[in-house]
PDB file of C-alpha atoms in Angstrom:
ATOM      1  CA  UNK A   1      65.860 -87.851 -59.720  1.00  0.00           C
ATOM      2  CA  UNK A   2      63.062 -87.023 -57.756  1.00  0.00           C
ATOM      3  CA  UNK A   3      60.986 -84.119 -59.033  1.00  0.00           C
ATOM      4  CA  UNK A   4      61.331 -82.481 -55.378  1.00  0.00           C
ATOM      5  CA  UNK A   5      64.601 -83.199 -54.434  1.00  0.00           C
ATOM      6  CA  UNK A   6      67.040 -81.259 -52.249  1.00  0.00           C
ATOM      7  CA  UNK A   7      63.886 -78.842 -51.469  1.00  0.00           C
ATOM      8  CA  UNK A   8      62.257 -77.475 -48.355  1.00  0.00           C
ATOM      9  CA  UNK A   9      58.490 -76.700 -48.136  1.00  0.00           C
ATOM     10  CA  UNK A  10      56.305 -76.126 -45.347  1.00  0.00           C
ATOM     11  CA  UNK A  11      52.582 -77.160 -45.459  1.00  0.00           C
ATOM     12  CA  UNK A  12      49.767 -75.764 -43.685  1.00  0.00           C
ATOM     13  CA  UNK A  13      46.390 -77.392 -42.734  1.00  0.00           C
ATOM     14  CA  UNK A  14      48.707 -80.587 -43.232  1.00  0.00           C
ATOM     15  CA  UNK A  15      46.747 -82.684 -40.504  1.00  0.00           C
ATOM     16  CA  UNK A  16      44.410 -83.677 -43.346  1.00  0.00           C
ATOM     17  CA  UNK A  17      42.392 -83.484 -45.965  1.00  0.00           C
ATOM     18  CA  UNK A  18      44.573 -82.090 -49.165  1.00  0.00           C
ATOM     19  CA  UNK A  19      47.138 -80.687 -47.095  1.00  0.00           C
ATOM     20  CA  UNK A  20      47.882 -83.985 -45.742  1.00  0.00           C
ATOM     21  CA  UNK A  21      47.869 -85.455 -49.564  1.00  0.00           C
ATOM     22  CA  UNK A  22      49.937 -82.662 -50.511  1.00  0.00           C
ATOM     23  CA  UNK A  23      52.438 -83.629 -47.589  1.00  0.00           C
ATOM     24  CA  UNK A  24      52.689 -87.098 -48.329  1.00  0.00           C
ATOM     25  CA  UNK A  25      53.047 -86.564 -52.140  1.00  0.00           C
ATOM     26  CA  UNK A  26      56.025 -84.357 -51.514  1.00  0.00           C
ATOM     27  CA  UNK A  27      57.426 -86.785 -49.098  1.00  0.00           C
ATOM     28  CA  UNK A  28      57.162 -89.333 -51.976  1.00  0.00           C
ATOM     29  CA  UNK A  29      59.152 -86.708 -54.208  1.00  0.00           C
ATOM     30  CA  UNK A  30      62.017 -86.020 -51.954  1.00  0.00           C
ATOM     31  CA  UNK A  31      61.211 -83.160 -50.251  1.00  0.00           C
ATOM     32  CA  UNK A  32      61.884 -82.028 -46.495  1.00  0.00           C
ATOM     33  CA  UNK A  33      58.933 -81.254 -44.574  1.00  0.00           C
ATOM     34  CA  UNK A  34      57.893 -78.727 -41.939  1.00  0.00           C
ATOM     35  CA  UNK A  35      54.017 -79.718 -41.735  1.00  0.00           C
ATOM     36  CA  UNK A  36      51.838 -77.032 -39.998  1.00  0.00           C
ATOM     37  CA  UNK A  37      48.164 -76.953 -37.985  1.00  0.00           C
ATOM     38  CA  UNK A  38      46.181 -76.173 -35.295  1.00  0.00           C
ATOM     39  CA  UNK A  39      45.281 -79.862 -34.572  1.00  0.00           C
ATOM     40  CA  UNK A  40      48.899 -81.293 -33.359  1.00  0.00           C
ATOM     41  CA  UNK A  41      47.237 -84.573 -32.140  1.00  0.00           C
ATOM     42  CA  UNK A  42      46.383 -85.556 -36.415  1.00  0.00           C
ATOM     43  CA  UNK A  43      49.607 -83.626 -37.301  1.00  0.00           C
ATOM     44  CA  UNK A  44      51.803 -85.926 -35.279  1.00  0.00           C
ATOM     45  CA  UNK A  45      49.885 -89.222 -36.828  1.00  0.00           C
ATOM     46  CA  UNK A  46      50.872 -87.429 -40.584  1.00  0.00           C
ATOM     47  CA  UNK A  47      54.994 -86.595 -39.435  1.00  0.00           C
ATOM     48  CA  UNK A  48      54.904 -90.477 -38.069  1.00  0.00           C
ATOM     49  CA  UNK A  49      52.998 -92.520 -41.011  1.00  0.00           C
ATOM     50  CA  UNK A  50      55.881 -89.604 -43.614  1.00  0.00           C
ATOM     51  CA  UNK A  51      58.796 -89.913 -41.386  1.00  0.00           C
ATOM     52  CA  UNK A  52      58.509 -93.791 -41.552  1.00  0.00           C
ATOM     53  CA  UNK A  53      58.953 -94.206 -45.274  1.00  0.00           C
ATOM     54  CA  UNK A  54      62.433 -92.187 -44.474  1.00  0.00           C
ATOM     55  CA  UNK A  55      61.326 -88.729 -45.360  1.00  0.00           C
ATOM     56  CA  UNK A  56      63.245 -86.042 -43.215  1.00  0.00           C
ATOM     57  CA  UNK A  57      59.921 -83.941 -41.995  1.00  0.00           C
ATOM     58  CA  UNK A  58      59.226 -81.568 -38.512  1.00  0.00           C
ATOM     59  CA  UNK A  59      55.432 -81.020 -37.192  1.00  0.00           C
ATOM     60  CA  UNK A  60      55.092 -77.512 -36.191  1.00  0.00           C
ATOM     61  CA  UNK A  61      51.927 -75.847 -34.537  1.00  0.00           C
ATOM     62  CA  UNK A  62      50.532 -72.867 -36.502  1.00  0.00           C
ATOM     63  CA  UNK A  63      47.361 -70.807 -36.547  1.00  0.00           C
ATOM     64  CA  UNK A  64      47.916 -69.024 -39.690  1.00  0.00           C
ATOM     65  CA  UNK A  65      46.180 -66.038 -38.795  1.00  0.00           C
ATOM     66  CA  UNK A  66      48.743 -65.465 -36.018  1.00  0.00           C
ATOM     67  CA  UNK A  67      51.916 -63.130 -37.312  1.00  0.00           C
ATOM     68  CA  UNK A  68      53.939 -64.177 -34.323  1.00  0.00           C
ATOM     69  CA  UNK A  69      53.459 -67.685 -35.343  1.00  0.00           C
ATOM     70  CA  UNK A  70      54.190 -67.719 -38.796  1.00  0.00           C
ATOM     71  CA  UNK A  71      57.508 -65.639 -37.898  1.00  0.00           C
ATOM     72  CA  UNK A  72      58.510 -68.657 -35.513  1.00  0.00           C
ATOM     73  CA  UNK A  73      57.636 -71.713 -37.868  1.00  0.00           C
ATOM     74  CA  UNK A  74      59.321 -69.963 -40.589  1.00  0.00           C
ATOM     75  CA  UNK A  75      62.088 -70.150 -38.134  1.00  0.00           C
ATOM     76  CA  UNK A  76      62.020 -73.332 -36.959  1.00  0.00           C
ATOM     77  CA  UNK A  77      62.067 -74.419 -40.636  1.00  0.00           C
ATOM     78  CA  UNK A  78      65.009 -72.803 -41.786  1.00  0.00           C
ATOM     79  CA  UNK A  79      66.755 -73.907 -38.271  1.00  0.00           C
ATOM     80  CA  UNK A  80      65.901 -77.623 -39.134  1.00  0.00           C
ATOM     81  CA  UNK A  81      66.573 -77.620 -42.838  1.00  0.00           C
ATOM     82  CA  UNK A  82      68.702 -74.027 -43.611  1.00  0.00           C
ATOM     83  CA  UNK A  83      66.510 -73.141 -46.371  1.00  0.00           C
ATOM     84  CA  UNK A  84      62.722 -72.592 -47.334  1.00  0.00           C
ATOM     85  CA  UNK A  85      62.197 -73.453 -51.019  1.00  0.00           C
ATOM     86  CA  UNK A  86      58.198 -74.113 -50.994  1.00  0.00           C
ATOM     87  CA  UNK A  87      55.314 -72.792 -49.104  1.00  0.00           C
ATOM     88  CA  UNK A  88      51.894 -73.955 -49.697  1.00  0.00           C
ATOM     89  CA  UNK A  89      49.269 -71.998 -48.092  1.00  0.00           C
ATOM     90  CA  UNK A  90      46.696 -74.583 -47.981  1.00  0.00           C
ATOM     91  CA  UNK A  91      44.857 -73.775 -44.570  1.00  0.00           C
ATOM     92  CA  UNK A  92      41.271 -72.621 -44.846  1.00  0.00           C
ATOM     93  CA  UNK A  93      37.909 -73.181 -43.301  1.00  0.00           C
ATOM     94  CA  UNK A  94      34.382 -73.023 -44.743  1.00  0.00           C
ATOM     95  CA  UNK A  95      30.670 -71.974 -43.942  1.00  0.00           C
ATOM     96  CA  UNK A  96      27.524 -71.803 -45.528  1.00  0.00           C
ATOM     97  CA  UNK A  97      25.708 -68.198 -45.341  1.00  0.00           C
ATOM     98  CA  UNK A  98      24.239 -65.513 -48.056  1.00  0.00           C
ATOM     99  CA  UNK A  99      24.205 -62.069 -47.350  1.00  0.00           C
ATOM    100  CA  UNK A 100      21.242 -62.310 -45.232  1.00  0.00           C
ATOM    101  CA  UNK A 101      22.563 -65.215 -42.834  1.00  0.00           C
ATOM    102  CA  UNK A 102      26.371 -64.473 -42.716  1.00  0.00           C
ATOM    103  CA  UNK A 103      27.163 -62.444 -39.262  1.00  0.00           C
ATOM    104  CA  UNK A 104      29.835 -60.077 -39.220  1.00  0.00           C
ATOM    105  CA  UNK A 105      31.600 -62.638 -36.381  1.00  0.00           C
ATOM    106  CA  UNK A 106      31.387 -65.584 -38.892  1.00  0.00           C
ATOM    107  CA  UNK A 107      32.856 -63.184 -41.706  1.00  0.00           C
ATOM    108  CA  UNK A 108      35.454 -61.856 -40.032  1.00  0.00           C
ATOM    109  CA  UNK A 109      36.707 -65.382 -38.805  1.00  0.00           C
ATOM    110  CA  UNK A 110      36.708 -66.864 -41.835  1.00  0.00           C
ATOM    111  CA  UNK A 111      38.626 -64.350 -43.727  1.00  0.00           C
ATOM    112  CA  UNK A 112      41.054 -64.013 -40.954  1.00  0.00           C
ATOM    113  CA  UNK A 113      41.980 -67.967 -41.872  1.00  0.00           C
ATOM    114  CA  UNK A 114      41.735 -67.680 -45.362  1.00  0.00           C
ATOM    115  CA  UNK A 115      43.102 -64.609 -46.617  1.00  0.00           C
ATOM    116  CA  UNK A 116      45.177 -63.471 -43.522  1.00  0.00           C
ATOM    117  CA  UNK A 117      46.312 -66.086 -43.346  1.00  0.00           C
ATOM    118  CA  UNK A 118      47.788 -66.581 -46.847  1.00  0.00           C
ATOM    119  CA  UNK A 119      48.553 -62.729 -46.968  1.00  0.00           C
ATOM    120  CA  UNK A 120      51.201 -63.914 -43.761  1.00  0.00           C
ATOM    121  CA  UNK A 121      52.426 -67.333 -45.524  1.00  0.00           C
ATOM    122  CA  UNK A 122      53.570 -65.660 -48.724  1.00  0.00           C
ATOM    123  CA  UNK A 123      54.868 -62.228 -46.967  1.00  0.00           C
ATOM    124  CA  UNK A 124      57.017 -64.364 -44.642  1.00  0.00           C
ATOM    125  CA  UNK A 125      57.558 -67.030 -46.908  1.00  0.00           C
ATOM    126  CA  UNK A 126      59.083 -64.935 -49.534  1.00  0.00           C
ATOM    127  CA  UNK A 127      61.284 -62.670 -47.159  1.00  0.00           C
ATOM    128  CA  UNK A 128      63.003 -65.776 -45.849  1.00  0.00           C
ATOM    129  CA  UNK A 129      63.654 -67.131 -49.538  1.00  0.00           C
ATOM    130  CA  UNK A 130      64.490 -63.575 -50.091  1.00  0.00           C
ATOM    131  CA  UNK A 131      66.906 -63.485 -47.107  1.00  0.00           C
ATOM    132  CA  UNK A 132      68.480 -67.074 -48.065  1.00  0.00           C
ATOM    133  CA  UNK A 133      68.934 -66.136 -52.019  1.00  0.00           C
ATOM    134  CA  UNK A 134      67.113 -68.775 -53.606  1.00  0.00           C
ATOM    135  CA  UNK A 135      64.089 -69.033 -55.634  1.00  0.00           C
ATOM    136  CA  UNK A 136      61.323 -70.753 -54.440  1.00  0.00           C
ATOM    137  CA  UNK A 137      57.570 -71.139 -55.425  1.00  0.00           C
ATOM    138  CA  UNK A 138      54.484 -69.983 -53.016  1.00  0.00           C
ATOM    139  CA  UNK A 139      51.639 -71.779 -54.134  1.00  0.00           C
ATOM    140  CA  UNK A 140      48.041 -70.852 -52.311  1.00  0.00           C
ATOM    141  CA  UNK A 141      44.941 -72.817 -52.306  1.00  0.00           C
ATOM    142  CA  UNK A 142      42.193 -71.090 -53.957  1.00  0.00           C
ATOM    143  CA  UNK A 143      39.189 -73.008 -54.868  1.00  0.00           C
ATOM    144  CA  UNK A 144      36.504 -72.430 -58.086  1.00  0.00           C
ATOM    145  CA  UNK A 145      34.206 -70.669 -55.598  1.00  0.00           C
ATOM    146  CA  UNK A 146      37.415 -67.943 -56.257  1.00  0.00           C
ATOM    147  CA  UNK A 147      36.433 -68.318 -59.502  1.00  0.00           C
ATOM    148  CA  UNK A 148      32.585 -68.079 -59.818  1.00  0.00           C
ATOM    149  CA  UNK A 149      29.984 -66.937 -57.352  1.00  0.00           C
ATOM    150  CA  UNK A 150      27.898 -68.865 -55.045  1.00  0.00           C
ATOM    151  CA  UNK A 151      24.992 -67.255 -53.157  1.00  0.00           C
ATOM    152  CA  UNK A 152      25.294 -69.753 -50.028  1.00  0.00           C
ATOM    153  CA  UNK A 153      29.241 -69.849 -49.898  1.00  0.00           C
ATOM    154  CA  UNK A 154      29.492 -65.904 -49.032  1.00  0.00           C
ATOM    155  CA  UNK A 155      32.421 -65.407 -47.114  1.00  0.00           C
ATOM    156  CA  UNK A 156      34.275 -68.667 -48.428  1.00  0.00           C
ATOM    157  CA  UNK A 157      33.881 -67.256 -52.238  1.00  0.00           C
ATOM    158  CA  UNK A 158      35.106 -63.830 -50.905  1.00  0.00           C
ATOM    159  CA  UNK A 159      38.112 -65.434 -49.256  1.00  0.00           C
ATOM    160  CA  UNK A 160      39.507 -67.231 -52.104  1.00  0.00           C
ATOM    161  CA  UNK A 161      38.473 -64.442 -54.769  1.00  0.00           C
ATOM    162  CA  UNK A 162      40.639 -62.349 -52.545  1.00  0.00           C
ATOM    163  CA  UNK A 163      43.588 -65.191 -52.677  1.00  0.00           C
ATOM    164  CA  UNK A 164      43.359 -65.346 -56.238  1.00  0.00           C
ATOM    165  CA  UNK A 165      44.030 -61.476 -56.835  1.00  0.00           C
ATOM    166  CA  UNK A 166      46.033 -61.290 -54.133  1.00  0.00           C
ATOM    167  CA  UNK A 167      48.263 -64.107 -55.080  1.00  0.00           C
ATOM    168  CA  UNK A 168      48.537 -62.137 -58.791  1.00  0.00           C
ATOM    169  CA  UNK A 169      49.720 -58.856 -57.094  1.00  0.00           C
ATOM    170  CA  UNK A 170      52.519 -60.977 -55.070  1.00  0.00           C
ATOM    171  CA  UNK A 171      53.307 -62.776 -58.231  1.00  0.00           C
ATOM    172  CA  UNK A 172      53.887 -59.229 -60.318  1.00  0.00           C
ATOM    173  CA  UNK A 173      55.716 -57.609 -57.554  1.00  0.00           C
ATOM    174  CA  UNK A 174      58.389 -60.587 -56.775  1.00  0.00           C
ATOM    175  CA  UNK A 175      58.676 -60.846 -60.917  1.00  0.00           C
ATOM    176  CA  UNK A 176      59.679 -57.254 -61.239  1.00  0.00           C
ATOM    177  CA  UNK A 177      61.929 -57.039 -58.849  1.00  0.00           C
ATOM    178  CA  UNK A 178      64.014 -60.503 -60.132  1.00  0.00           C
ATOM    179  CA  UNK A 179      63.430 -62.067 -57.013  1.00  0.00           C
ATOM    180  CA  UNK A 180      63.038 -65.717 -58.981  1.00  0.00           C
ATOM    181  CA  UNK A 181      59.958 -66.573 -56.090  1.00  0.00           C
ATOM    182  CA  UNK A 182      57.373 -67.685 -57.915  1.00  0.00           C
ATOM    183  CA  UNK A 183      52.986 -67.536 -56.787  1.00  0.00           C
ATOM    184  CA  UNK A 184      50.494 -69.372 -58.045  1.00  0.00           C
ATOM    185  CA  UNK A 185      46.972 -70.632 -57.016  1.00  0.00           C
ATOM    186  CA  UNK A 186      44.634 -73.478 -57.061  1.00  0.00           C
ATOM    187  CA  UNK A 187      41.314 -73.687 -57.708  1.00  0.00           C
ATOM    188  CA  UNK A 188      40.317 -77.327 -56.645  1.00  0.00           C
ATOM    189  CA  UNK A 189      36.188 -78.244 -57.082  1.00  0.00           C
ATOM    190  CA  UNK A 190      34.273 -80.165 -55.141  1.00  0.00           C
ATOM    191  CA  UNK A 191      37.292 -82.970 -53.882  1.00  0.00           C
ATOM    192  CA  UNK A 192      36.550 -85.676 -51.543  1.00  0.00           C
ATOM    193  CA  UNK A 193      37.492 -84.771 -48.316  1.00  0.00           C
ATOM    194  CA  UNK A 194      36.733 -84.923 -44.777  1.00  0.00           C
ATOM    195  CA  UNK A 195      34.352 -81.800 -45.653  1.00  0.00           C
ATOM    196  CA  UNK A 196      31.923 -83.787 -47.771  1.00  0.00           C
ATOM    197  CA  UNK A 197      30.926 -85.175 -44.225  1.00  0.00           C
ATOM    198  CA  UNK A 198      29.676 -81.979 -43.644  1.00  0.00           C
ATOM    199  CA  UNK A 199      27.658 -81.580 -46.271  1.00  0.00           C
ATOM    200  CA  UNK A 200      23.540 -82.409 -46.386  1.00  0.00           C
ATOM    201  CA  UNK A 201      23.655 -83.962 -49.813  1.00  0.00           C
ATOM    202  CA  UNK A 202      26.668 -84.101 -51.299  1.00  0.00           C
ATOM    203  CA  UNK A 203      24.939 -85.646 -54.531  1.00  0.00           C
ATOM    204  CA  UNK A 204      23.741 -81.630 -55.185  1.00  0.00           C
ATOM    205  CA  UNK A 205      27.205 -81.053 -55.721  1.00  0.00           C
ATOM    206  CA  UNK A 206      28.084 -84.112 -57.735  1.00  0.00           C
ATOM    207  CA  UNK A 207      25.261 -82.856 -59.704  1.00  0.00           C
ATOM    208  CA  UNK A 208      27.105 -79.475 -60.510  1.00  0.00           C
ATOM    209  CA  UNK A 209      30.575 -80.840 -61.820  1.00  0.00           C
ATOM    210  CA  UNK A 210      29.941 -81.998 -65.602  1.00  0.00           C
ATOM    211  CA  UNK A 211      32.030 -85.107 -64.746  1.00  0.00           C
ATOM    212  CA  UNK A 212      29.681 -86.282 -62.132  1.00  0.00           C
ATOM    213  CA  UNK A 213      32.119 -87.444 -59.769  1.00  0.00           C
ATOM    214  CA  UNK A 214      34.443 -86.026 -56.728  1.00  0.00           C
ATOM    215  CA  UNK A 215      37.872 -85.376 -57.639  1.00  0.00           C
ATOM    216  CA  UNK A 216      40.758 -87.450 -55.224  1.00  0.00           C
ATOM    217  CA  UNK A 217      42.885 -85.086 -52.760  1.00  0.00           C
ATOM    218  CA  UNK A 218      45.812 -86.894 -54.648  1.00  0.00           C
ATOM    219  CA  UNK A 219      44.441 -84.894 -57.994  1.00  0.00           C
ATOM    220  CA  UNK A 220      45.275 -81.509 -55.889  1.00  0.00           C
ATOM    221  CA  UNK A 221      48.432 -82.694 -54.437  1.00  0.00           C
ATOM    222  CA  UNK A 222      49.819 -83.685 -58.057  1.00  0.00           C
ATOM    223  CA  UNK A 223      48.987 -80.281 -59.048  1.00  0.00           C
ATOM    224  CA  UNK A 224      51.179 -78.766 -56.248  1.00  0.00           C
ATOM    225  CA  UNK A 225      53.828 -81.480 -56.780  1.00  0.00           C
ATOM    226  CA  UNK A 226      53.753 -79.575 -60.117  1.00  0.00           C
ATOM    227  CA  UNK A 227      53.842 -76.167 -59.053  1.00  0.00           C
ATOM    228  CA  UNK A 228      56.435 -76.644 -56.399  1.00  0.00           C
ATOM    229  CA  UNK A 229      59.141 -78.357 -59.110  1.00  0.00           C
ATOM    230  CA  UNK A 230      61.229 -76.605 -61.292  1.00  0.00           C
ATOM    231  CA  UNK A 231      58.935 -78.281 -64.120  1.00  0.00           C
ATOM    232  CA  UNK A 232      56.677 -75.153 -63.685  1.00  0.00           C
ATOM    233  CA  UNK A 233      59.961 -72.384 -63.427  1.00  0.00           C
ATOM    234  CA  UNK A 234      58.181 -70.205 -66.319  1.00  0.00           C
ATOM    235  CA  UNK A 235      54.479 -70.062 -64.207  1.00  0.00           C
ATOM    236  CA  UNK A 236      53.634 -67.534 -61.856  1.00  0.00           C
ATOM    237  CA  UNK A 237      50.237 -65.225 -61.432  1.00  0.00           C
ATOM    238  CA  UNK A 238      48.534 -68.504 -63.231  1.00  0.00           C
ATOM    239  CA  UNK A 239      45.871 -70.613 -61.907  1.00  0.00           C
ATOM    240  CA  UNK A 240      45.493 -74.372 -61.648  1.00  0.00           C
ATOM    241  CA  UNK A 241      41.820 -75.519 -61.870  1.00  0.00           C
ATOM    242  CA  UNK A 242      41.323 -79.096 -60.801  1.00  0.00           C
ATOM    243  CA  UNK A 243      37.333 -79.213 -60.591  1.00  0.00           C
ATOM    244  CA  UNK A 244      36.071 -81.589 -63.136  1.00  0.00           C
ATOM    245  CA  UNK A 245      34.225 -79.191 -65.502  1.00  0.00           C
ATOM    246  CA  UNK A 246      32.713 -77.142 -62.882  1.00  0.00           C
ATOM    247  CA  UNK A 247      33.814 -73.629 -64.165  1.00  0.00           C
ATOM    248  CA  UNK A 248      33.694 -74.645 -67.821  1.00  0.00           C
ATOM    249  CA  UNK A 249      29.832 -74.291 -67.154  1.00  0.00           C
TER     250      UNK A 249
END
């Protein structure tokens, strides 16, 4: 049996990067899909290369710091599939700024993505697993810069300190009241993504992780894979840090 099977999960930020390995690794372990973003042009190219190796799977526009349109693609999913069993808040953006250069604008933005935007994925996520009676498993892309500080990632290291706490307080609260939903975070490192385009010299950050290499998006996705399956049914509030050695520094 696959170690997905006869679940739901929706995706977000599925149109690439590790959202898009997270998608096809839980196509590959027999999961539905209702894959979310704000670019449906990539989206559709994921649902078509997933839906042709047979997987059942639904593209579904989504700018996670809209509440309107989580409420409908939480709908949508449990129209298409009757159930939600997995959400995976992986949406986020980045910028570079201290507290000198970061504008209020730029600050506000990016938390709006990254921790509104997860605070709406596990509040709606949970009240339709709630409303279906099942268990399920939230599980909300953090990052080591959640971890430890950086002086140039501002905004980006506030954002996913926030998720990590926040993601504890959801965890405690759905515990106690025997809901059987499950949250959990991870803390990926410097992974080699569309991103590392981005980035001036992405041999500076190859020099910070002790392994001195990038980690594979298929590294983060195996992690969720984990974290979705009833494999990890006694782990919630926990963290999964895939980042080479970076926070063991």
């Amino acid at each position: 049996m696959k170690r997905l099977e006869n679940k739901v999960a929706l995706i977000t930020g599925a149109a690439q990067g590790l959202g898009k390995a997270i998608a096809e690794g839980y196509a590959r372990e027999g999961a539905s899909l209702a894959i979310s973003d704000v670019n449906m042009e990539k989206l559709k190219e994921v649902k078509k290369e997933i839906a042709s190796n047979g997987s059942e799977v639904v593209a579904l526009e989504l700018d996670v710091a809209n509440e309107e349109q989580w409420k409908s693609v939480i709908n949508e999913a449990i129209e298409k599939f009757g159930r939600l069993d997995i959400v995976v808040n992986n949406a986020g953006v980045g910028t570079h700024g201290n507290i000198e250069t970061t504008s209020f604008e730029d600050w506000k933005k990016l938390l709006s993505i990254n921790l509104d935007g997860v605070f709406l994925g596990t509040k709606y996520g949970a009240q339709a697993m709630i409303d279906k009676g099942n268990k399920g498993s939230i599980i909300n892309m953090s990052s080591v810069a959640g971890l430890v500080g950086d002086s140039e990632l501002l905004a980006y290291s506030a954002s996913k300190g926030g998720v990590r706490l926040f993601s504890k307080s959801a965890a405690l609260h759905l515990a106690q009241k025997e809901t059987g939903i499950r949250v959990n975070t991870i803390h990926p490192g410097y992974i080699n993504t569309e991103l590392i385009k981005l980035v001036p010299d992405p041999s500076e950050m190859i020099d910070k992780t002790p392994m001195g290499r990038f980690g594979d998006p298929e590294m983060i996705a195996q992690g969720a894979i984990y974290l979705g399956s009833d494999e990890s049914s006694f782990s919630t509030g926990s963290e999964l840090v895939i980042d080479g050695g970076y926070n063991a520094i």
